[in-house]
């Protein structure tokens, strides 16, 4: 789906439907049906180490339970461990799945872990996940900054210098994340290393420092993605603006240009469910993974609740339960189709 800065406002809108006041977590209101297969194989949800990706996992787990199965959830693991765990069980009768496989951002990770012989990747569970470089709108308007290339000018780069070394400080990606590879590739491709420093570390801490800097009225430069709570704090088009690139330079996709001519340097991603290749032995589960969808705005709304303090695992599970309750009629249709495929 083609996205401009204006459309991005609707993508990251905080649609917290079904996320009401805090209460004790409960399972979705549909009883778990007993399945003859339930005792023959195990289903394991591989949990991402990114807390803001827990909600979509809990939603999927709750829906799988309505199909009649119990689901075990792993401890938090990084993407590489997650993909390797799934690949190691590619021929197993058991099911291992993850709900936050970013496409195309994680495609190289999947290929490196065995590709289609090890994995079964499903359709778009979550669509329209945008990402890119942003700066505060006040500085962009005052200095007519539109492109990341504009920061090759020392006088422009210095505006975003937070440690007095004369270079712009980019709040960037954790080591090992897919976005790190893109940023590092573009730092070389666009000749940015002389004027920009890619600051890395724990993203949540770095971006919190960036927001604090913004609140003092200072210019900011950062990378982020949607859905994520940051774009609820700093709204694109209102508080901040996306920088464009003058030509596509991406290590995975040939072109990142949108049909309207805009190019933010990153492909618009979707998050997909990925499972071990042998999941196809279980036709009902396979069908369910093909069907279920989650709106990116619902995740943005839930992520905002987390940023306001509702970030314990029990609270996230409760958010998922409420989403399931609100969308039960739609889920009933998915369950019916999945059972028919068995």
Coordinates of C-alpha atoms in Angstrom, one line a residue:
X1 CA 0.0 0.0 0.0
X2 CA 1.3 3.4 -1.0
X3 CA 2.0 5.7 1.9
X4 CA 2.8 9.4 2.0
X5 CA 3.4 11.5 5.1
X6 CA -0.3 12.4 5.2
X7 CA -1.4 8.8 5.0
X8 CA 1.1 7.9 7.6
X9 CA -0.9 9.9 10.1
X10 CA -3.8 7.6 9.7
X11 CA -1.6 4.5 9.9
X12 CA -0.2 5.5 13.2
X13 CA -3.4 6.9 14.6
X14 CA -4.0 5.5 18.1
X15 CA -7.0 3.3 17.6
X16 CA -7.1 1.7 21.1
X17 CA -10.3 -0.2 20.3
X18 CA -11.0 -2.9 22.8
X19 CA -8.3 -1.7 25.2
X20 CA -10.4 -0.4 28.1
X21 CA -9.7 0.1 31.7
X22 CA -7.4 -2.2 33.6
X23 CA -8.7 -5.4 35.0
X24 CA -7.5 -8.8 35.8
X25 CA -6.5 -10.7 32.6
X26 CA -8.8 -13.4 31.5
X27 CA -9.0 -15.8 28.6
X28 CA -11.1 -15.0 25.5
X29 CA -14.7 -15.6 26.2
X30 CA -14.9 -18.6 23.9
X31 CA -14.3 -21.9 25.6
X32 CA -11.3 -23.9 24.4
X33 CA -12.6 -27.0 22.6
X34 CA -11.0 -30.3 23.2
X35 CA -9.2 -31.6 20.2
X36 CA -8.1 -35.2 19.5
X37 CA -4.9 -33.8 18.1
X38 CA -4.1 -31.7 21.2
X39 CA -2.3 -34.6 22.9
X40 CA -0.4 -35.7 19.8
X41 CA 1.6 -32.6 19.1
X42 CA 2.7 -29.4 20.8
X43 CA 2.2 -25.8 19.6
X44 CA 4.8 -23.2 20.7
X45 CA 4.7 -19.5 20.1
X46 CA 8.2 -18.1 19.8
X47 CA 8.2 -14.7 21.6
X48 CA 10.2 -11.8 20.3
X49 CA 12.4 -9.9 22.7
X50 CA 10.7 -6.6 21.7
X51 CA 8.0 -5.9 24.2
X52 CA 5.9 -4.0 21.7
X53 CA 5.5 -7.2 19.6
X54 CA 4.0 -9.2 22.5
X55 CA 0.4 -8.0 21.8
X56 CA 0.1 -9.5 18.3
X57 CA 1.6 -12.7 19.6
X58 CA -1.0 -12.9 22.4
X59 CA -3.8 -12.2 20.0
X60 CA -2.7 -15.1 17.7
X61 CA -2.3 -17.4 20.7
X62 CA -5.8 -16.6 21.9
X63 CA -7.2 -17.4 18.5
X64 CA -5.3 -20.6 18.2
X65 CA -6.7 -21.7 21.6
X66 CA -10.2 -21.1 20.2
X67 CA -9.4 -23.7 17.5
X68 CA -9.0 -26.2 20.3
X69 CA -5.3 -26.3 21.1
X70 CA -3.1 -25.4 24.0
X71 CA -0.2 -23.1 23.2
X72 CA 3.2 -22.8 25.0
X73 CA 5.0 -19.5 24.8
X74 CA 8.8 -19.3 24.9
X75 CA 10.9 -16.9 26.9
X76 CA 11.9 -13.7 25.1
X77 CA 14.4 -14.4 22.4
X78 CA 16.2 -12.3 19.7
X79 CA 15.2 -12.7 16.1
X80 CA 18.2 -14.9 15.2
X81 CA 17.4 -17.4 18.0
X82 CA 13.7 -17.3 17.0
X83 CA 14.3 -18.1 13.4
X84 CA 16.9 -20.8 14.3
X85 CA 14.4 -22.4 16.7
X86 CA 11.8 -22.6 14.0
X87 CA 14.2 -23.9 11.5
X88 CA 15.5 -26.6 13.8
X89 CA 11.9 -28.0 14.0
X90 CA 11.2 -27.8 10.3
X91 CA 10.4 -31.5 10.1
X92 CA 8.8 -31.8 13.5
X93 CA 5.2 -32.9 14.1
X94 CA 5.0 -30.0 16.5
X95 CA 4.3 -26.4 15.5
X96 CA 6.6 -23.5 16.2
X97 CA 5.5 -20.0 15.0
X98 CA 6.4 -16.4 15.4
X99 CA 4.0 -13.5 14.6
X100 CA 6.5 -10.7 14.0
X101 CA 8.4 -11.7 10.9
X102 CA 9.0 -8.4 9.1
X103 CA 8.8 -8.7 5.3
X104 CA 11.0 -7.7 3.5
X105 CA 13.2 -6.6 6.4
X106 CA 13.7 -10.1 7.8
X107 CA 13.9 -12.0 4.5
X108 CA 17.7 -12.3 4.6
X109 CA 17.4 -13.8 8.2
X110 CA 15.0 -16.4 6.9
X111 CA 17.2 -17.3 3.9
X112 CA 20.2 -17.6 6.2
X113 CA 18.4 -20.0 8.4
X114 CA 17.3 -22.3 5.6
X115 CA 14.7 -20.5 3.5
X116 CA 11.6 -22.2 2.2
X117 CA 12.8 -25.7 3.1
X118 CA 12.7 -24.8 6.7
X119 CA 10.0 -22.2 6.9
X120 CA 6.4 -21.6 6.0
X121 CA 5.6 -17.9 5.7
X122 CA 2.0 -16.8 5.6
X123 CA 0.2 -13.7 4.2
X124 CA 0.1 -10.3 5.8
X125 CA -0.9 -10.6 9.5
X126 CA -0.2 -6.8 9.9
X127 CA 0.0 -4.5 6.9
X128 CA 1.4 -1.0 6.3
X129 CA 4.4 -1.0 8.7
X130 CA 6.2 2.2 7.7
X131 CA 9.8 3.1 8.7
X132 CA 12.4 5.8 8.0
X133 CA 14.4 8.8 9.2
X134 CA 12.6 11.7 10.9
X135 CA 13.5 15.1 12.2
X136 CA 11.5 17.7 14.1
X137 CA 9.2 19.7 11.9
X138 CA 10.3 23.1 13.3
X139 CA 13.9 22.5 12.2
X140 CA 12.9 21.0 8.9
X141 CA 10.7 24.1 8.0
X142 CA 13.2 26.7 9.2
X143 CA 16.2 25.2 7.3
X144 CA 14.2 23.7 4.4
X145 CA 15.5 20.1 5.1
X146 CA 13.8 17.5 3.0
X147 CA 16.4 14.8 2.3
X148 CA 18.8 12.8 4.3
X149 CA 21.4 14.1 1.8
X150 CA 20.9 17.6 3.2
X151 CA 22.7 16.5 6.3
X152 CA 25.9 16.1 4.2
X153 CA 26.2 19.9 4.7
X154 CA 28.2 20.4 7.9
X155 CA 26.2 23.5 8.9
X156 CA 23.0 21.4 8.7
X157 CA 24.4 18.3 10.4
X158 CA 25.7 20.4 13.3
X159 CA 22.1 21.3 14.2
X160 CA 21.5 17.7 15.3
X161 CA 24.8 17.4 17.2
X162 CA 24.1 16.4 20.8
X163 CA 27.7 15.8 21.9
X164 CA 29.6 18.7 20.4
X165 CA 31.7 16.7 17.9
X166 CA 30.2 18.6 14.9
X167 CA 28.3 15.7 13.5
X168 CA 24.6 14.9 13.5
X169 CA 23.6 12.3 16.0
X170 CA 21.1 9.7 14.6
X171 CA 19.2 7.7 17.1
X172 CA 19.4 4.4 15.3
X173 CA 18.9 0.7 15.5
X174 CA 20.0 -2.1 17.9
X175 CA 22.9 -4.2 16.7
X176 CA 21.5 -7.2 14.9
X177 CA 18.2 -5.7 13.8
X178 CA 17.3 -5.7 10.2
X179 CA 17.1 -1.8 10.2
X180 CA 20.8 -1.7 11.3
X181 CA 21.8 -3.3 8.0
X182 CA 19.8 -0.8 6.0
X183 CA 21.1 2.2 7.9
X184 CA 24.7 1.1 7.7
X185 CA 24.3 0.4 4.0
X186 CA 22.9 3.9 3.4
X187 CA 25.5 5.6 5.5
X188 CA 28.0 4.4 2.9
X189 CA 25.8 4.6 -0.2
X190 CA 24.9 8.2 0.5
X191 CA 28.3 9.3 1.8
X192 CA 27.0 10.3 5.3
X193 CA 29.7 9.0 7.6
X194 CA 31.6 12.3 7.7
X195 CA 28.6 14.2 9.0
X196 CA 26.3 11.7 10.7
X197 CA 27.0 9.3 13.6
X198 CA 24.7 6.3 13.8
X199 CA 24.2 5.9 17.6
X200 CA 23.3 2.4 18.6
X201 CA 22.4 0.7 21.8
X202 CA 19.1 -0.2 23.5
X203 CA 16.6 1.5 21.2
X204 CA 14.0 2.2 23.9
X205 CA 16.6 4.1 25.9
X206 CA 18.1 6.0 22.9
X207 CA 14.6 7.1 21.7
X208 CA 13.6 8.2 25.2
X209 CA 16.6 10.5 25.3
X210 CA 15.7 11.8 21.8
X211 CA 12.1 12.6 23.0
X212 CA 13.5 14.3 26.1
X213 CA 15.7 16.4 23.8
X214 CA 12.7 17.4 21.7
X215 CA 10.8 18.5 24.7
X216 CA 13.6 21.0 25.5
X217 CA 13.1 22.5 22.0
X218 CA 16.3 21.1 20.5
X219 CA 16.5 19.5 17.0
X220 CA 16.3 15.7 16.8
X221 CA 17.2 13.1 14.2
X222 CA 16.0 9.5 14.6
X223 CA 14.9 6.3 13.0
X224 CA 11.6 4.6 13.9
X225 CA 8.9 2.4 12.5
X226 CA 5.2 1.9 12.8
X227 CA 3.4 0.4 14.6
X228 CA 5.4 1.7 17.6
X229 CA 4.5 4.1 20.4
X230 CA 7.1 6.7 19.3
X231 CA 4.8 7.9 16.6
X232 CA 2.1 8.5 19.1
X233 CA 4.4 10.8 21.1
X234 CA 5.9 12.5 18.0
X235 CA 3.3 12.6 15.2
X236 CA 4.6 12.6 11.6
X237 CA 3.3 15.7 9.8
X238 CA 2.6 17.5 13.0
X239 CA 5.6 17.2 15.3
X240 CA 8.1 15.6 13.0
X241 CA 8.6 14.9 9.3
X242 CA 10.1 11.9 7.4
X243 CA 13.2 12.7 5.4
X244 CA 13.4 11.3 1.9
X245 CA 16.2 9.9 -0.1
X246 CA 17.1 11.1 -3.6
X247 CA 17.6 7.6 -4.9
X248 CA 16.9 4.1 -3.6
X249 CA 19.8 2.3 -1.9
X250 CA 18.6 -0.7 0.0
X251 CA 20.5 -4.0 0.7
X252 CA 17.5 -6.2 0.1
X253 CA 15.0 -4.5 -2.2
X254 CA 15.8 -2.9 -5.6
X255 CA 13.6 0.2 -5.2
X256 CA 12.0 1.8 -2.1
X257 CA 10.2 4.5 -4.2
X258 CA 6.5 4.9 -3.8
X259 CA 4.2 5.4 -6.8
X260 CA 3.6 9.0 -5.9
X261 CA 7.4 9.6 -6.2
X262 CA 8.2 9.8 -2.5
X263 CA 11.1 7.7 -1.3
X264 CA 11.8 7.3 2.4
X265 CA 14.6 4.8 1.9
X266 CA 12.9 1.9 3.5
X267 CA 10.4 -0.5 2.0
X268 CA 6.9 -0.4 3.6
X269 CA 6.9 -3.7 5.5
X270 CA 4.2 -6.1 6.7
X271 CA 4.5 -8.4 9.7
X272 CA 3.8 -12.0 8.8
X273 CA 3.3 -15.2 10.7
X274 CA 6.2 -17.6 10.0
X275 CA 6.2 -21.3 11.1
X276 CA 8.2 -24.4 10.7
X277 CA 7.8 -25.9 7.3
X278 CA 6.0 -29.0 8.6
X279 CA 3.1 -26.9 9.9
X280 CA 1.3 -27.9 6.7
X281 CA 0.7 -31.3 8.3
X282 CA -1.9 -29.5 10.3
X283 CA -4.3 -28.1 7.8
X284 CA -6.6 -26.3 10.3
X285 CA -3.7 -24.4 11.8
X286 CA -2.2 -23.6 8.4
X287 CA -5.6 -22.2 7.3
X288 CA -6.0 -20.2 10.4
X289 CA -2.5 -18.6 10.0
X290 CA -3.5 -17.7 6.4
X291 CA -6.7 -15.9 7.6
X292 CA -6.1 -13.9 10.7
X293 CA -5.4 -10.2 10.4
X294 CA -4.6 -7.4 12.9
X295 CA -4.9 -3.7 12.1
X296 CA -1.7 -1.7 12.5
X297 CA -3.7 1.1 14.2
X298 CA -4.9 -1.4 16.9
X299 CA -1.2 -2.1 17.6
X300 CA -0.3 1.6 17.8
X301 CA -3.1 2.1 20.3
X302 CA -2.0 -0.8 22.4
X303 CA 1.7 0.3 22.2
X304 CA 0.6 3.7 23.5
X305 CA -1.0 2.0 26.5
X306 CA 2.3 0.3 27.2
X307 CA 4.1 3.6 27.0
X308 CA 1.8 5.0 29.7
X309 CA 2.6 2.1 32.1
X310 CA 0.4 -0.8 31.1
X311 CA 3.4 -2.8 30.1
X312 CA 3.4 -5.9 32.3
X313 CA 2.9 -9.2 30.6
X314 CA -0.5 -9.7 32.3
X315 CA -1.7 -6.3 31.1
X316 CA -0.6 -7.0 27.6
X317 CA -2.4 -10.3 27.7
X318 CA -5.5 -8.5 28.9
X319 CA -5.2 -6.0 26.0
X320 CA -5.2 -9.0 23.6
X321 CA -8.2 -10.6 25.4
X322 CA -10.2 -7.4 25.0
X323 CA -9.3 -7.2 21.3
X324 CA -10.4 -10.8 20.8
X325 CA -13.7 -10.1 22.6
X326 CA -14.3 -7.0 20.5
X327 CA -13.6 -8.9 17.2
X328 CA -15.2 -12.2 18.1
X329 CA -17.6 -12.3 15.2
X330 CA -14.8 -11.9 12.8
X331 CA -12.8 -14.6 14.6
X332 CA -15.7 -17.0 14.5
X333 CA -15.5 -16.9 10.7
X334 CA -11.8 -17.6 10.7
X335 CA -12.3 -20.6 13.1
X336 CA -15.1 -21.9 11.0
X337 CA -13.0 -21.8 7.8
X338 CA -10.0 -23.3 9.6
X339 CA -12.0 -26.3 10.9
X340 CA -13.4 -26.9 7.5
X341 CA -9.9 -27.2 6.1
X342 CA -8.9 -29.9 8.6

